[in-house]
Short mmCIF file of C-alpha atoms (C1' of nucleotides) in Angstrom, two decimals:
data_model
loop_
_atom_site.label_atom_id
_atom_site.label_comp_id
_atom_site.label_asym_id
_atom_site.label_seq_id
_atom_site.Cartn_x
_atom_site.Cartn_y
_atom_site.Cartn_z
CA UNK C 790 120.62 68.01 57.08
CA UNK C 791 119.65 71.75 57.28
CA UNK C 792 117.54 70.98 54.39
CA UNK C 793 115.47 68.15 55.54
CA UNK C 794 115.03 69.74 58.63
CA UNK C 795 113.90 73.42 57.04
CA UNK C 796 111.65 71.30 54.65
CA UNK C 797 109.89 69.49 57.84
CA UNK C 798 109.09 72.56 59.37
CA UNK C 799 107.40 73.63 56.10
CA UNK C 800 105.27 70.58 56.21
CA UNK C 801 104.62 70.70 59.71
CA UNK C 802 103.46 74.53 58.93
CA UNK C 803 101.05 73.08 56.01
CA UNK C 804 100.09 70.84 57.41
CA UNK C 805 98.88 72.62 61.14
CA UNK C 806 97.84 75.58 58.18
CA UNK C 807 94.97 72.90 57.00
CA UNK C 808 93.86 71.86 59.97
CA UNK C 809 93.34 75.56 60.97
CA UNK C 810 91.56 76.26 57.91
CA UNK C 811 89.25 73.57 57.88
CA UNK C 812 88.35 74.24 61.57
CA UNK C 813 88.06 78.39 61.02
CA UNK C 814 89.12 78.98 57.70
CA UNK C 815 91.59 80.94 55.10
CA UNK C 816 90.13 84.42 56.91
CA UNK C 817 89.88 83.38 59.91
CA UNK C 818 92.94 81.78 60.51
CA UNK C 819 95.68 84.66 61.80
CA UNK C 820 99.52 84.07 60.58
CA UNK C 821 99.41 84.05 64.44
CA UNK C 822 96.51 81.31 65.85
CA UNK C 823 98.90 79.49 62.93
CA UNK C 824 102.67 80.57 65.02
CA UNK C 825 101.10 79.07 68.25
CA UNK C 826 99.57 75.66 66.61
CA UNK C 827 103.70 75.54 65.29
CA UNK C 828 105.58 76.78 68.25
CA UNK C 829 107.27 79.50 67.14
CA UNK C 830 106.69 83.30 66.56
CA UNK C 831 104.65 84.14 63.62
CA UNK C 832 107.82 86.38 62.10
CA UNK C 833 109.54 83.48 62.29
CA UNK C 834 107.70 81.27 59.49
CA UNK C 835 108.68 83.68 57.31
CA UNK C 836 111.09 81.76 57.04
CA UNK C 837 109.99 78.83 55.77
CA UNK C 838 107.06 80.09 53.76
CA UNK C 839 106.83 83.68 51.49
CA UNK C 840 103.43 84.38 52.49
CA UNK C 841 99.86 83.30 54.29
CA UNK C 842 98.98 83.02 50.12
CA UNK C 843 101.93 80.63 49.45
CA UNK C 844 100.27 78.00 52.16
CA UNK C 845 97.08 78.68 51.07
CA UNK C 846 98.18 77.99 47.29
CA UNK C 847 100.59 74.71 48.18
CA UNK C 848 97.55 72.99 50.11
CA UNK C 849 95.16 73.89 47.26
CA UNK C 850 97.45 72.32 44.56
CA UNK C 851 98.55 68.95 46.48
CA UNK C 852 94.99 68.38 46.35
CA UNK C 853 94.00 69.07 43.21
CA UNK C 854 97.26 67.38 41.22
CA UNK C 855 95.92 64.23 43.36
CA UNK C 856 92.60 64.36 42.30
CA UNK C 857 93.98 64.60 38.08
CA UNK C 858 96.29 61.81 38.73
CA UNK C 859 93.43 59.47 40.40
CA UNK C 860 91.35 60.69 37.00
CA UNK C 861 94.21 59.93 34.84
CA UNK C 862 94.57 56.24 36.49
CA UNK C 863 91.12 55.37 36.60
CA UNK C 864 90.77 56.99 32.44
CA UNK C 865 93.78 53.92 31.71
CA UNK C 866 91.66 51.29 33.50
CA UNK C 867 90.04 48.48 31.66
CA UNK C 868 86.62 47.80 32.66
CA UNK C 869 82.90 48.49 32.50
CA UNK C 870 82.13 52.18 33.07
CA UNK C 871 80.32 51.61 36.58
CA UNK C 872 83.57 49.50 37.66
CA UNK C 873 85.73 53.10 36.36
CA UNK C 874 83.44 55.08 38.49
CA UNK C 875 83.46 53.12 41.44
CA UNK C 876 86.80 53.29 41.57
CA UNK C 877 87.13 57.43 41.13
CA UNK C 878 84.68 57.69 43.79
CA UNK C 879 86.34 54.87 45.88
CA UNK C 880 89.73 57.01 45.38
CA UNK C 881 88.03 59.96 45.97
CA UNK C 882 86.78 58.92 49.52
CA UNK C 883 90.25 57.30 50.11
CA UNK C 884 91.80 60.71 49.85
CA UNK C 885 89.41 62.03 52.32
CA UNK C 886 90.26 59.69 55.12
CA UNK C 887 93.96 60.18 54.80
CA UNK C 888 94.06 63.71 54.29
CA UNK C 889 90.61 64.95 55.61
CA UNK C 890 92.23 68.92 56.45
CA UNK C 891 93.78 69.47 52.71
CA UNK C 892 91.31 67.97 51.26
CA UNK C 893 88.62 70.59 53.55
CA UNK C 894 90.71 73.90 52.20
CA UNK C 895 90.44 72.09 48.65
CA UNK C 896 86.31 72.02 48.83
CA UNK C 897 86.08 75.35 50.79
CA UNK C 898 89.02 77.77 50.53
CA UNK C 899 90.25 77.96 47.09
CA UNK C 900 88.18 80.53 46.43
CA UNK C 901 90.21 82.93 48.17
CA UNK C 902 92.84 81.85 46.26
CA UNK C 903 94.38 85.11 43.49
CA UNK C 904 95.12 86.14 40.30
CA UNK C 905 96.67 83.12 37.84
CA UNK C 906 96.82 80.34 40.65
CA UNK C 907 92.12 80.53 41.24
CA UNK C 908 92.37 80.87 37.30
CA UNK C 909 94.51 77.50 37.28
CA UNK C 910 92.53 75.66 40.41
CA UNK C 911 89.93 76.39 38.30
CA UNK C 912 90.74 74.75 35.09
CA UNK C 913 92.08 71.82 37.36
CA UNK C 914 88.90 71.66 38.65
CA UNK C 915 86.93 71.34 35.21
CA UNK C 916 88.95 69.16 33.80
CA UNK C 917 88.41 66.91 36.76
CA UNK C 918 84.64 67.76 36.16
CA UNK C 919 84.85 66.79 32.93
CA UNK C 920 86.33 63.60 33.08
CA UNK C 921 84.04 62.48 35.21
CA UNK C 922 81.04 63.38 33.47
CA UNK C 923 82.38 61.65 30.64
CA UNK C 924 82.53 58.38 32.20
CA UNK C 925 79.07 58.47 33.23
CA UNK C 926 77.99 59.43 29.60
CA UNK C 927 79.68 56.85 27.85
CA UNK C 928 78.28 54.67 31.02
CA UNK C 929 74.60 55.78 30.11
CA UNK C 930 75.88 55.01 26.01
CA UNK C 931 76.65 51.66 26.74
CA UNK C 932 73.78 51.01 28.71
CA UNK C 933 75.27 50.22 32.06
CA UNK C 934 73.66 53.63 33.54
CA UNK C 935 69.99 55.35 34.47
CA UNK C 936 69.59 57.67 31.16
CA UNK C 937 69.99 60.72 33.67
CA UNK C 938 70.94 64.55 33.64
CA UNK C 939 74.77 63.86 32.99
CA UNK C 940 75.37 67.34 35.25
CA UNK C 941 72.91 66.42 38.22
CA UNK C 942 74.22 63.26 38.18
CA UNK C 943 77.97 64.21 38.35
CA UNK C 944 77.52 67.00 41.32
CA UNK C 945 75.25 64.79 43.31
CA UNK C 946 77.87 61.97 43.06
CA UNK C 947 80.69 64.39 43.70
CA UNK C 948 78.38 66.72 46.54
CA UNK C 949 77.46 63.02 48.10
CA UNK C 950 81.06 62.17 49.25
CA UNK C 951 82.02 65.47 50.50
CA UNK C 952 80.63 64.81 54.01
CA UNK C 953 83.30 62.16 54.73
CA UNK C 954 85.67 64.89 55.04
CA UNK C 955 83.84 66.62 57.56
CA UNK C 956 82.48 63.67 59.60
CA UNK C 957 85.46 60.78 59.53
CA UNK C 958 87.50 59.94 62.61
CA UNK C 959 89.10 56.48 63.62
CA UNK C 960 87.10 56.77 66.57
CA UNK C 961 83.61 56.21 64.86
CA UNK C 962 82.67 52.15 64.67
CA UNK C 963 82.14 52.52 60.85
CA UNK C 964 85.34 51.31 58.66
CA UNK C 965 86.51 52.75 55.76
CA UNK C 966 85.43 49.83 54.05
CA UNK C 967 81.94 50.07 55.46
CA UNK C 968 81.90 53.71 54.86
CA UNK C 969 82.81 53.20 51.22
CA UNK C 970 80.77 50.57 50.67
CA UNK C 971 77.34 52.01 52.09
CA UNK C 972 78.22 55.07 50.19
CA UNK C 973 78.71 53.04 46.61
CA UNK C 974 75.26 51.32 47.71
CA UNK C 975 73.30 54.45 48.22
CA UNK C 976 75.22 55.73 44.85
CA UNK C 977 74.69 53.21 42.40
CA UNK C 978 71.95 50.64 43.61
CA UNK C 979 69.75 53.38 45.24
CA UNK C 980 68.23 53.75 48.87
CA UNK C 981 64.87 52.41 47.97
CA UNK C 982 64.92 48.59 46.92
CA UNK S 1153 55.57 103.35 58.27
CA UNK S 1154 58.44 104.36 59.82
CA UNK S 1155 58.55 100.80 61.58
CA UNK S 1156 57.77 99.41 57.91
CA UNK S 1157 60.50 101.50 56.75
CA UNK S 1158 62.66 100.05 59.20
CA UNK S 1159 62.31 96.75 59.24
CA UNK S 1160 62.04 96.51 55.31
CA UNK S 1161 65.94 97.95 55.39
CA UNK S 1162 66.92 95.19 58.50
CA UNK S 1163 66.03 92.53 55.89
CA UNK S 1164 67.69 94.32 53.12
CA UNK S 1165 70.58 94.32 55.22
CA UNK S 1166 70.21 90.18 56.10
CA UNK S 1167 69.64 89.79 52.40
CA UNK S 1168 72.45 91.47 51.70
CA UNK S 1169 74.70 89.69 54.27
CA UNK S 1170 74.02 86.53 52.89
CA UNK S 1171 75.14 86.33 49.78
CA UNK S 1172 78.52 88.15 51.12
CA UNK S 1173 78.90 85.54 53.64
CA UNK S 1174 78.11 82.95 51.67
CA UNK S 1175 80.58 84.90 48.64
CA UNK S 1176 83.45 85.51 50.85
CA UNK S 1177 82.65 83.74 53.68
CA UNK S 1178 82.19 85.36 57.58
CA UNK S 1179 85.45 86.33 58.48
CA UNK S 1180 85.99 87.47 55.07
CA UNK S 1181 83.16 90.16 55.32
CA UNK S 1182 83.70 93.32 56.98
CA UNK S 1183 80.62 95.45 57.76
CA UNK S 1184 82.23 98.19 55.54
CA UNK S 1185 81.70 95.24 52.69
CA UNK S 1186 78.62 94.84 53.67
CA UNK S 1187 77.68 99.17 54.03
CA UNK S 1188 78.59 99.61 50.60
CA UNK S 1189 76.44 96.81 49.22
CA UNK S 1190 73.24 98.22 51.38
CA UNK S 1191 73.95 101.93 50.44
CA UNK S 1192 75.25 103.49 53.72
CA UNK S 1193 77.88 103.79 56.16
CA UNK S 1194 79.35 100.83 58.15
CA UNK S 1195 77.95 103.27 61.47
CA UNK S 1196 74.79 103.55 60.36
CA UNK S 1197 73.76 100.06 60.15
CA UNK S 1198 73.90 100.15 63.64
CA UNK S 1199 70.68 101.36 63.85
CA UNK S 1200 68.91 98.58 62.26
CA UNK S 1201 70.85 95.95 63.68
CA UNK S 1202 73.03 95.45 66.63
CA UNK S 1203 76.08 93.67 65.76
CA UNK S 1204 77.53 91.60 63.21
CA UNK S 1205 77.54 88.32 64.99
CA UNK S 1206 73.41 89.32 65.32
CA UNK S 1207 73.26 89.24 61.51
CA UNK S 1208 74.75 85.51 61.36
CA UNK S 1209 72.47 84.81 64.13
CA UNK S 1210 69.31 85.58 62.36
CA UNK S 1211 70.42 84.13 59.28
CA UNK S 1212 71.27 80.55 60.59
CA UNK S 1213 67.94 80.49 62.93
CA UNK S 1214 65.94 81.54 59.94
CA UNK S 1215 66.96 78.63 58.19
CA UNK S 1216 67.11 76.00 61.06
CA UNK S 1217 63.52 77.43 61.71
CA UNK S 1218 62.70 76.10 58.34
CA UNK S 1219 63.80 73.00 58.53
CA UNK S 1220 62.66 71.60 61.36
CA UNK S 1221 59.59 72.93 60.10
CA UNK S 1222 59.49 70.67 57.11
CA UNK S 1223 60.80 67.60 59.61
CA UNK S 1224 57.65 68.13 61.35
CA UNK S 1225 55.34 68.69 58.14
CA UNK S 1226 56.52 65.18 56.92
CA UNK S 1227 56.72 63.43 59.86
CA UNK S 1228 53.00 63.99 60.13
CA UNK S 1229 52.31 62.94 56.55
CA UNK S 1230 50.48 59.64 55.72
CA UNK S 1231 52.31 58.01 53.37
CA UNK S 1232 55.21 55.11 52.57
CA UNK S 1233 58.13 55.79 54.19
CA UNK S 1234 60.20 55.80 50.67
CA UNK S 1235 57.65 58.52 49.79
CA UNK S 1236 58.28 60.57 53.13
CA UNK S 1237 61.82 60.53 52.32
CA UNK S 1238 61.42 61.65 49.33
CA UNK S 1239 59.11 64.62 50.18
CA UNK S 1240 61.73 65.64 52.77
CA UNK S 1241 64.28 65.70 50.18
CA UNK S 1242 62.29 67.67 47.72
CA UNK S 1243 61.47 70.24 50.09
CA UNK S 1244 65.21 70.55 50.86
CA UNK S 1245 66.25 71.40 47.50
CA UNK S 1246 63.20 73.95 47.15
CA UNK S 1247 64.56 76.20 49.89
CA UNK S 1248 68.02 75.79 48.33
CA UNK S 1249 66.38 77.00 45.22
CA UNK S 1250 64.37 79.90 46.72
CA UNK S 1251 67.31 80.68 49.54
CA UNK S 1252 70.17 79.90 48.49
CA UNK S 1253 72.59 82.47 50.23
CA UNK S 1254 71.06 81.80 53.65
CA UNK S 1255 70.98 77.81 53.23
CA UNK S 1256 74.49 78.26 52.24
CA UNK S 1257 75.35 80.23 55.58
CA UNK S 1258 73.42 77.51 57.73
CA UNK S 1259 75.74 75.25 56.13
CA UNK S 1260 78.89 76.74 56.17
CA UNK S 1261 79.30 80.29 58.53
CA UNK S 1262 77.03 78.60 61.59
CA UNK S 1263 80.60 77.19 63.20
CA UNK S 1264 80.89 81.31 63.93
CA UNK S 1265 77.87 81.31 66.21
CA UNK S 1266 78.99 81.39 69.96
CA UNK S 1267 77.90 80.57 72.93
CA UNK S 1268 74.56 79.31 73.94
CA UNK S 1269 73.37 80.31 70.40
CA UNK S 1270 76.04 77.94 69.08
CA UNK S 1271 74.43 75.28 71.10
CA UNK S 1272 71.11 75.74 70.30
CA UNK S 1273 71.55 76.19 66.65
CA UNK S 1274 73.62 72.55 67.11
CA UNK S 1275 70.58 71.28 68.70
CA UNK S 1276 68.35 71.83 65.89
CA UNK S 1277 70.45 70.48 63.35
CA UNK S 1278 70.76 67.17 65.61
CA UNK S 1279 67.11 67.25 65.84
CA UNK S 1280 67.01 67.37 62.31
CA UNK S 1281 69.77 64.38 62.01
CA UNK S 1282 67.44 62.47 64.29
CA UNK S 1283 64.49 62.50 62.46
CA UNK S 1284 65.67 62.06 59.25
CA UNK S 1285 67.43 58.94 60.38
CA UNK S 1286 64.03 57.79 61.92
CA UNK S 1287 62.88 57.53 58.79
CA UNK S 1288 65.49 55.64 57.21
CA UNK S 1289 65.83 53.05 59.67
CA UNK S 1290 61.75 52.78 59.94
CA UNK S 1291 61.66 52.74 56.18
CA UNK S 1292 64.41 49.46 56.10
CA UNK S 1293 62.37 47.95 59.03
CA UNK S 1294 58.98 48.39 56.78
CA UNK S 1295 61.33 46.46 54.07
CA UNK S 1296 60.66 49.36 51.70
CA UNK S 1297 64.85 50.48 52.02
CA UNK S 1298 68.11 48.26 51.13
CA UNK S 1299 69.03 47.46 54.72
CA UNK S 1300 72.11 49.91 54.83
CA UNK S 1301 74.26 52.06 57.76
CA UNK S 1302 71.80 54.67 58.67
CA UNK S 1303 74.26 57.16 59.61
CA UNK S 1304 76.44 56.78 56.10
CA UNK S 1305 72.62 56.68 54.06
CA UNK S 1306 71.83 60.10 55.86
CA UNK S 1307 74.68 61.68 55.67
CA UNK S 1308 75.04 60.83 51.64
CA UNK S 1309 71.88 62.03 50.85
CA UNK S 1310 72.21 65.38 52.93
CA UNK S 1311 75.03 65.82 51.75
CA UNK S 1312 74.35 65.26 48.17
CA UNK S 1313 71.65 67.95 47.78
CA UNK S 1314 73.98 70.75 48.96
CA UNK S 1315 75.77 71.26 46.05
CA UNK S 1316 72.48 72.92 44.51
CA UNK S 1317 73.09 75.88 46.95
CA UNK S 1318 76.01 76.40 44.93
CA UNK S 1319 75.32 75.83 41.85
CA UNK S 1320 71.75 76.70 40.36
CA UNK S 1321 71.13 79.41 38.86
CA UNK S 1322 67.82 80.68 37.09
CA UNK S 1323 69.86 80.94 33.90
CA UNK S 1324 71.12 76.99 34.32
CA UNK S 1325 69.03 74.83 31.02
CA UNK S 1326 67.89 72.39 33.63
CA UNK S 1327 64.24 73.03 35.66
CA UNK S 1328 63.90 73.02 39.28
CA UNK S 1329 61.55 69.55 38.30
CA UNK S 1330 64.21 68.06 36.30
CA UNK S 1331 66.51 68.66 39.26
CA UNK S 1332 64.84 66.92 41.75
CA UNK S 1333 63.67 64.13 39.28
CA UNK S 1334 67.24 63.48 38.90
CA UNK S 1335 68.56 63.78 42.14
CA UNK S 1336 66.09 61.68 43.69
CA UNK S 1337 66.26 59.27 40.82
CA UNK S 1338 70.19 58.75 41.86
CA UNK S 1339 69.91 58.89 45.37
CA UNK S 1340 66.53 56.63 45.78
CA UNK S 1341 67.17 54.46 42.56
CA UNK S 1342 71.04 54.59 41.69
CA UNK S 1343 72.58 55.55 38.90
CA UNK S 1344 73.68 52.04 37.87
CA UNK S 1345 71.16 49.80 36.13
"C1'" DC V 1258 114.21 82.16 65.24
"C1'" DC V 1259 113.03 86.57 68.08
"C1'" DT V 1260 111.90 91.62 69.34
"C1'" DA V 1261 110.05 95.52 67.73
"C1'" DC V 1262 107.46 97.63 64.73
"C1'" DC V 1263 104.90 99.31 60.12
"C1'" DG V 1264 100.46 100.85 57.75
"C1'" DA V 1265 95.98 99.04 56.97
"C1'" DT V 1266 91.79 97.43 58.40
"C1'" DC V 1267 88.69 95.49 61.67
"C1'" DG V 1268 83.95 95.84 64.73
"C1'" DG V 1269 81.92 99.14 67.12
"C1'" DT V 1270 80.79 103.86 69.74
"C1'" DA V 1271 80.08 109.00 70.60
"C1'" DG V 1272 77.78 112.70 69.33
"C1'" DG V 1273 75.15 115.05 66.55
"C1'" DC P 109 72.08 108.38 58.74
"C1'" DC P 110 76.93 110.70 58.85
"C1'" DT P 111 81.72 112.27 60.53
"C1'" DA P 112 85.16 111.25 63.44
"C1'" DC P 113 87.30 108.25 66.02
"C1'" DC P 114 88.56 104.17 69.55
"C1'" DG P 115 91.53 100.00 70.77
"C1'" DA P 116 92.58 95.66 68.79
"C1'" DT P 117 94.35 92.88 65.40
"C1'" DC P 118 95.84 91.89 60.81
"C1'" DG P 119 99.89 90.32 57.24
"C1'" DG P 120 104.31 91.31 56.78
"C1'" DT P 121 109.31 93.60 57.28
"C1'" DA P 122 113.78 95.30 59.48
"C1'" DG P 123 117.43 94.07 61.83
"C1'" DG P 124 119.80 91.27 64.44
#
DNA sequence: CCTACCGATCGGTAGG
DNA sequence: CCTACCGATCGGTAGG
């Protein structure tokens, strides 16, 4: 019982570390703004956590070993390529609703991440990237896609959906549903008619 | 001259401070940083500017400045709403293209601001908001738009243009045209056929 | 989990 | 434009 309680202070500690970080971020955020948002003194979470990296480093990689295994799933799937990437993006956005903080210090504060672990959030990164892209190549291929930029079209797709994150609460009188479908609209049928 | 002199090192010094912020972020850029990049002591910028929270202050109003300037330029234009839209759009990425470290500090250091220069730097960007709506819910009236959410159809396409500020480069194999022919082509036409 | 504290670094000023 | 320095705050440790 010692253990499930030490681990739910951790969480509660990640989890009031995103919120922080989204709202001022990695270097803005003191080990002590984070002590108050937890309750206790900041020499205390030592004891829970090794360092202001470790939190920084945990959030990063929740995020980004959900975003490979949403890649992975959608990869398996079989159906036309705009179904494939209506799905990723549908995950994608998903992701951002539930978990709108982690998701923040994923887009925004890996970069102050060090050493072996930015080297590795980067290659998670580009091999999300990558996967992507491919779908909407061998979407163009087969004829189910514009003929565009692969690139442009990849980082507007993945640039689009970022504002979710910083603009989704239950209080506003859009749904999720409505959210993601307006989004996939503008997407893949285009504003103009 | 010497005012020349002067003023020619204040925006050497804003230059400078951009692409730190918008490298490490504000909190994450002392004014020694920022010394060593201009070429003298962390003391002696003192004399060209008067504190650091000035610096973000003239960076973010520089660029709010500039867009509500191109609001107004297109709002005035006689044309299809689809092509004021557009026009907008393209004049969004061009200052990305041309300002890229400042653009990225409007977006992402302005939560620093305080006070009444907080407020009024909100003010312009919900001015901004405002108009651009305008046009998308004129342009669905006019029946020239897919009737979606306006809010959702703004935010996606803002949003979607601001990964430019991060990543073009001059050395990038795609041309500031191709950019925005592809961008707009996803945004306005989809990228499904 | 806390008190007490470390060396380092911060934004900024005094005085020249 | 620099040297020298201020009080405040930082991430983290010692010891209990």
């Amino acid at each position: 019982m010692s253990k499930r309680t030490n681990s739910a202070k951790r969480q509660l500690i990640l989890d009031e570390a995103a919120k922080l970080f989204k709202l001022k971020g990695f270097g803005g955020t003191s080990m002590r703004d984070l002590a108050a948002q937890v309750g206790m003194e900041a020499a205390s979470m030592y004891n829970h956590i090794k360092s202001k990296d470790e939190i920084l480093e945990l959030i990063c990689f929740h995020i980004s070993d959900t975003y490979i295994r949403q890649l992975t799933e959608v990869e398996h799937m079989q159906a036309p390529y705009v179904e494939k990437i209506r799905a990723l993006i549908g995950r994608h956005i998903q992701l951002m609703i539930e978990d709108g903080a982690a998701v923040s210090v994923g887009n925004n504060d890996w970069k102050y991440l060090t050493g072996d672990r930015l080297e590795d959030f980067k290659a998670a990164r580009k091999r999300y990237e990558k996967g992507f892209a491919a779908l909407i190549e061998q979407g163009i291929a087969a004829g189910e896609l514009h003929p565009v930029n692969v690139s442009v079209a990849l980082f507007t797709i993945l640039s689009a959906v970022r504002w979710v994150e910083l603009w989704y609460r239950p209080g506003r009188n859009v749904t999720p549903e409505e959210l993601e479908e307006n989004i996939m609209t503008v997407l893949l049928n285009g504003l103009a008619k």
